[in-house]
Tab-separated table of C-alpha atoms in Angstrom:
chain	number	residue	atom	x	y	z
A	1	UNK	CA	0.018	0.018	0.104
A	2	UNK	CA	1.221	3.371	-0.931
A	3	UNK	CA	1.745	6.039	1.804
A	4	UNK	CA	-0.177	8.671	-0.054
A	5	UNK	CA	-2.984	7.718	-2.487
A	6	UNK	CA	-4.323	10.006	-5.174
A	7	UNK	CA	-6.883	9.391	-7.746
A	8	UNK	CA	-4.900	9.789	-11.148
A	9	UNK	CA	-8.090	10.965	-13.099
A	10	UNK	CA	-8.166	12.106	-15.748
A	11	UNK	CA	-10.660	14.616	-14.484
A	12	UNK	CA	-12.638	16.830	-17.110
A	13	UNK	CA	-14.764	19.846	-16.039
A	14	UNK	CA	-16.424	22.803	-17.720
A	15	UNK	CA	-15.063	26.154	-17.242
A	16	UNK	CA	-16.615	27.804	-14.187
A	17	UNK	CA	-16.986	24.434	-12.314
A	18	UNK	CA	-15.866	23.675	-8.821
A	19	UNK	CA	-13.122	21.075	-8.808
A	20	UNK	CA	-12.323	18.909	-5.781
A	21	UNK	CA	-9.121	17.078	-5.757
A	22	UNK	CA	-8.192	14.590	-2.950
A	23	UNK	CA	-5.449	12.577	-1.270
A	24	UNK	CA	-5.528	9.984	1.553
A	25	UNK	CA	-2.413	8.968	3.560
A	26	UNK	CA	-1.550	6.426	6.016
A	27	UNK	CA	1.449	7.797	7.864
A	28	UNK	CA	0.088	9.769	10.895
A	29	UNK	CA	3.347	11.547	11.394
A	30	UNK	CA	2.703	13.877	8.364
A	31	UNK	CA	2.317	17.440	9.629
A	32	UNK	CA	3.065	19.427	6.649
A	33	UNK	CA	0.699	19.300	3.599
A	34	UNK	CA	1.097	20.846	0.205
A	35	UNK	CA	-0.354	20.948	-3.230
A	36	UNK	CA	1.870	21.366	-6.162
A	37	UNK	CA	0.637	22.142	-9.936
A	38	UNK	CA	2.583	20.756	-12.712
A	39	UNK	CA	1.901	21.817	-16.145
A	40	UNK	CA	3.005	19.566	-19.086
A	41	UNK	CA	6.734	18.950	-19.326
A	42	UNK	CA	7.220	21.595	-16.509
A	43	UNK	CA	8.450	21.416	-13.012
A	44	UNK	CA	5.975	21.387	-9.984
A	45	UNK	CA	5.131	24.750	-8.543
A	46	UNK	CA	3.969	25.142	-5.079
A	47	UNK	CA	0.290	26.124	-4.936
A	48	UNK	CA	-0.945	25.665	-1.288
A	49	UNK	CA	0.947	24.926	1.935
A	50	UNK	CA	-0.787	23.976	5.285
A	51	UNK	CA	0.493	22.823	8.595
A	52	UNK	CA	-1.470	20.374	10.650
A	53	UNK	CA	-5.466	20.507	10.296
A	54	UNK	CA	-7.733	23.192	9.139
A	55	UNK	CA	-8.386	25.230	6.138
A	56	UNK	CA	-6.467	27.669	3.896
A	57	UNK	CA	-8.055	29.883	1.277
A	58	UNK	CA	-5.896	31.678	-1.412
A	59	UNK	CA	-7.967	33.311	-4.014
A	60	UNK	CA	-9.866	30.651	-5.830
A	61	UNK	CA	-8.039	27.805	-4.199
A	62	UNK	CA	-8.767	26.135	-0.793
A	63	UNK	CA	-7.026	23.583	0.910
A	64	UNK	CA	-8.457	21.369	3.704
A	65	UNK	CA	-6.574	19.013	5.947
A	66	UNK	CA	-8.391	16.354	8.081
A	67	UNK	CA	-5.738	14.687	10.133
A	68	UNK	CA	-8.293	12.558	11.998
A	69	UNK	CA	-9.475	10.987	8.648
A	70	UNK	CA	-5.965	11.172	6.931
A	71	UNK	CA	-7.572	13.110	4.188
A	72	UNK	CA	-6.715	16.284	2.319
A	73	UNK	CA	-8.537	18.161	-0.308
A	74	UNK	CA	-7.963	20.976	-2.761
A	75	UNK	CA	-11.028	22.866	-3.974
A	76	UNK	CA	-10.706	25.233	-7.031
A	77	UNK	CA	-13.758	27.676	-7.611
A	78	UNK	CA	-14.711	29.064	-10.850
A	79	UNK	CA	-12.044	26.906	-12.687
A	80	UNK	CA	-10.388	28.223	-15.672
A	81	UNK	CA	-8.690	26.490	-18.770
A	82	UNK	CA	-5.393	27.773	-17.391
A	83	UNK	CA	-6.093	25.496	-14.488
A	84	UNK	CA	-5.575	22.609	-16.692
A	85	UNK	CA	-2.664	20.792	-15.188
A	86	UNK	CA	-1.629	17.844	-13.072
A	87	UNK	CA	-2.081	18.421	-9.216
A	88	UNK	CA	0.053	16.646	-6.794
A	89	UNK	CA	-0.500	16.457	-3.320
A	90	UNK	CA	2.704	16.194	-1.106
A	91	UNK	CA	3.339	15.820	2.593
A	92	UNK	CA	5.959	15.520	5.058
A	93	UNK	CA	6.528	14.569	8.825
A	94	UNK	CA	7.831	16.913	11.367
A	95	UNK	CA	11.586	16.673	11.822
A	96	UNK	CA	11.925	15.116	8.385
A	97	UNK	CA	10.248	17.842	6.457
A	98	UNK	CA	12.999	17.609	3.666
A	99	UNK	CA	11.762	14.436	2.311
A	100	UNK	CA	8.473	14.912	0.586
A	101	UNK	CA	5.985	12.195	-0.088
A	102	UNK	CA	4.164	12.907	-3.145
A	103	UNK	CA	0.887	11.430	-4.535
A	104	UNK	CA	1.045	10.207	-8.190
A	105	UNK	CA	-1.002	13.288	-9.288
A	106	UNK	CA	-4.518	14.070	-10.750
A	107	UNK	CA	-4.638	15.272	-14.262
A	108	UNK	CA	-7.224	18.102	-14.706
A	109	UNK	CA	-8.716	19.522	-17.826
A	110	UNK	CA	-10.947	22.564	-17.728
A	111	UNK	CA	-12.898	22.790	-20.962
A	112	UNK	CA	-13.674	26.208	-22.341
B	1	UNK	CA	15.277	36.400	-10.155
B	2	UNK	CA	16.057	33.318	-12.003
B	3	UNK	CA	14.531	30.046	-10.870
B	4	UNK	CA	15.933	26.822	-10.306
B	5	UNK	CA	17.989	26.036	-13.493
B	6	UNK	CA	18.506	22.600	-14.766
B	7	UNK	CA	20.613	21.239	-17.620
B	8	UNK	CA	20.365	19.389	-19.863
B	9	UNK	CA	16.699	19.467	-20.458
B	10	UNK	CA	16.828	16.338	-22.530
B	11	UNK	CA	19.608	13.663	-22.396
B	12	UNK	CA	19.779	10.500	-24.415
B	13	UNK	CA	22.346	7.804	-23.443
B	14	UNK	CA	22.918	4.303	-24.424
B	15	UNK	CA	23.120	1.527	-21.833
B	16	UNK	CA	26.354	1.421	-19.927
B	17	UNK	CA	26.978	5.189	-20.541
B	18	UNK	CA	27.192	7.875	-17.828
B	19	UNK	CA	24.671	10.568	-17.485
B	20	UNK	CA	25.383	13.862	-15.658
B	21	UNK	CA	22.542	16.137	-14.730
B	22	UNK	CA	23.306	19.698	-13.277
B	23	UNK	CA	21.259	21.901	-11.120
B	24	UNK	CA	21.766	25.609	-10.012
B	25	UNK	CA	19.464	26.518	-7.116
B	26	UNK	CA	17.660	29.682	-6.819
B	27	UNK	CA	19.884	32.651	-5.646
B	28	UNK	CA	20.218	32.684	-1.958
B	29	UNK	CA	19.012	29.009	-1.676
B	30	UNK	CA	21.672	26.760	0.128
B	31	UNK	CA	19.601	23.514	0.243
B	32	UNK	CA	19.206	21.376	-2.912
B	33	UNK	CA	17.031	18.238	-3.569
B	34	UNK	CA	16.782	15.738	-6.337
B	35	UNK	CA	13.618	13.757	-7.098
B	36	UNK	CA	12.835	11.414	-9.755
B	37	UNK	CA	9.714	11.001	-11.657
B	38	UNK	CA	8.899	7.767	-13.416
B	39	UNK	CA	6.102	7.722	-15.928
B	40	UNK	CA	2.540	7.384	-14.317
B	41	UNK	CA	4.293	7.748	-10.835
B	42	UNK	CA	4.569	10.439	-8.346
B	43	UNK	CA	7.894	12.141	-7.614
B	44	UNK	CA	10.273	10.139	-5.378
B	45	UNK	CA	12.846	11.758	-3.108
B	46	UNK	CA	16.464	10.723	-3.944
B	47	UNK	CA	18.886	12.980	-1.959
B	48	UNK	CA	19.222	16.282	-0.097
B	49	UNK	CA	22.321	18.313	-0.084
B	50	UNK	CA	23.724	21.444	1.363
B	51	UNK	CA	27.010	23.173	0.017
B	52	UNK	CA	29.657	20.355	0.297
B	53	UNK	CA	27.483	17.992	2.382
B	54	UNK	CA	25.182	15.109	1.702
B	55	UNK	CA	22.603	15.496	4.422
B	56	UNK	CA	20.145	12.640	3.348
B	57	UNK	CA	20.573	10.192	0.612
B	58	UNK	CA	18.134	7.671	1.943
B	59	UNK	CA	16.146	7.808	-1.501
B	60	UNK	CA	19.257	7.245	-3.526
B	61	UNK	CA	19.909	3.649	-5.222
B	62	UNK	CA	22.764	2.327	-3.490
B	63	UNK	CA	24.833	1.563	-6.635
B	64	UNK	CA	25.571	3.745	-9.910
B	65	UNK	CA	24.065	6.806	-8.488
B	66	UNK	CA	25.877	9.687	-6.653
B	67	UNK	CA	25.213	13.398	-6.035
B	68	UNK	CA	27.455	16.341	-4.992
B	69	UNK	CA	26.951	20.035	-4.358
B	70	UNK	CA	30.482	21.481	-4.477
B	71	UNK	CA	31.494	24.938	-2.770
B	72	UNK	CA	31.603	26.457	-6.130
B	73	UNK	CA	29.280	25.549	-9.114
B	74	UNK	CA	26.067	23.497	-9.692
B	75	UNK	CA	24.904	20.298	-7.873
B	76	UNK	CA	25.549	17.278	-9.949
B	77	UNK	CA	23.540	14.115	-10.168
B	78	UNK	CA	25.726	11.298	-11.544
B	79	UNK	CA	24.341	8.081	-12.858
B	80	UNK	CA	27.053	5.570	-14.052
B	81	UNK	CA	26.357	2.683	-16.337
B	82	UNK	CA	22.851	3.679	-17.090
B	83	UNK	CA	20.184	1.042	-17.697
B	84	UNK	CA	16.703	1.435	-19.444
B	85	UNK	CA	15.156	1.611	-15.986
B	86	UNK	CA	16.943	4.910	-15.293
B	87	UNK	CA	14.707	6.661	-18.046
B	88	UNK	CA	12.858	9.211	-16.080
B	89	UNK	CA	12.465	12.844	-15.424
B	90	UNK	CA	14.996	14.016	-12.788
B	91	UNK	CA	13.828	17.147	-11.012
B	92	UNK	CA	16.022	19.365	-8.734
B	93	UNK	CA	14.598	21.735	-6.144
B	94	UNK	CA	16.036	24.236	-3.831
B	95	UNK	CA	14.907	26.035	-0.706
B	96	UNK	CA	15.981	28.715	1.495
B	97	UNK	CA	16.863	28.157	4.989
B	98	UNK	CA	13.485	29.430	6.314
B	99	UNK	CA	11.653	26.601	4.693
B	100	UNK	CA	14.180	23.881	4.849
B	101	UNK	CA	12.170	22.237	7.533
B	102	UNK	CA	8.697	22.701	6.194
B	103	UNK	CA	8.890	21.176	2.684
B	104	UNK	CA	8.360	24.253	0.529
B	105	UNK	CA	10.344	23.652	-2.531
B	106	UNK	CA	11.097	25.510	-5.630
B	107	UNK	CA	11.496	22.931	-8.467
B	108	UNK	CA	13.380	23.338	-11.839
B	109	UNK	CA	11.903	22.215	-15.070
B	110	UNK	CA	13.585	18.794	-14.911
B	111	UNK	CA	16.021	16.851	-17.034
B	112	UNK	CA	14.627	14.090	-19.163
B	113	UNK	CA	17.008	11.143	-19.407
B	114	UNK	CA	16.275	8.431	-22.034
B	115	UNK	CA	18.322	5.431	-22.005
B	116	UNK	CA	18.404	3.529	-25.330
């Protein structure tokens, strides 16, 4: 069983839709949770970063962490074609934050 | 402010040859990380370095792979006697001191190695 599970998709939605992306994990030591966005043939770029449980909002993006369920989510409101990319969840344990454990990524396409 | 620079972007090698991948971190960043991304898989941690020191190489294969980050110049990931299974995208990331313990990384665009 993988430490981090992420539905690979692909996920296709119409422009303006609300997108929900999710990851589950098994390691209860994870404390830092991140979402990276990776455009085709490019490197990942940090989108959202949260520590421990709770919600964090940044513009159209909201990240949620539920440590009791070992479940994290990324919501994208008013999705745009420019949001089409692969979204990677990543997490790390306190004290070993240098080693990120990534999900395999969800490929999202927002149709105009 | 230039981002993380990796070269070459694409590298083709025949089995048994050596591959050298270079990474220059962002200005002001002293922490460098190498990750490997295999087709249809997530990024896998390989090694974490600071200037002249390997801090954590727990993700690095024991044989044929080595990494360095010299006092001057870029970080180098070296793969000796490449095999077809080494074909992957190799990403370098860097971080400043303030995020070295949180995992906020800045990635380069990757070097794509193809082994024939």
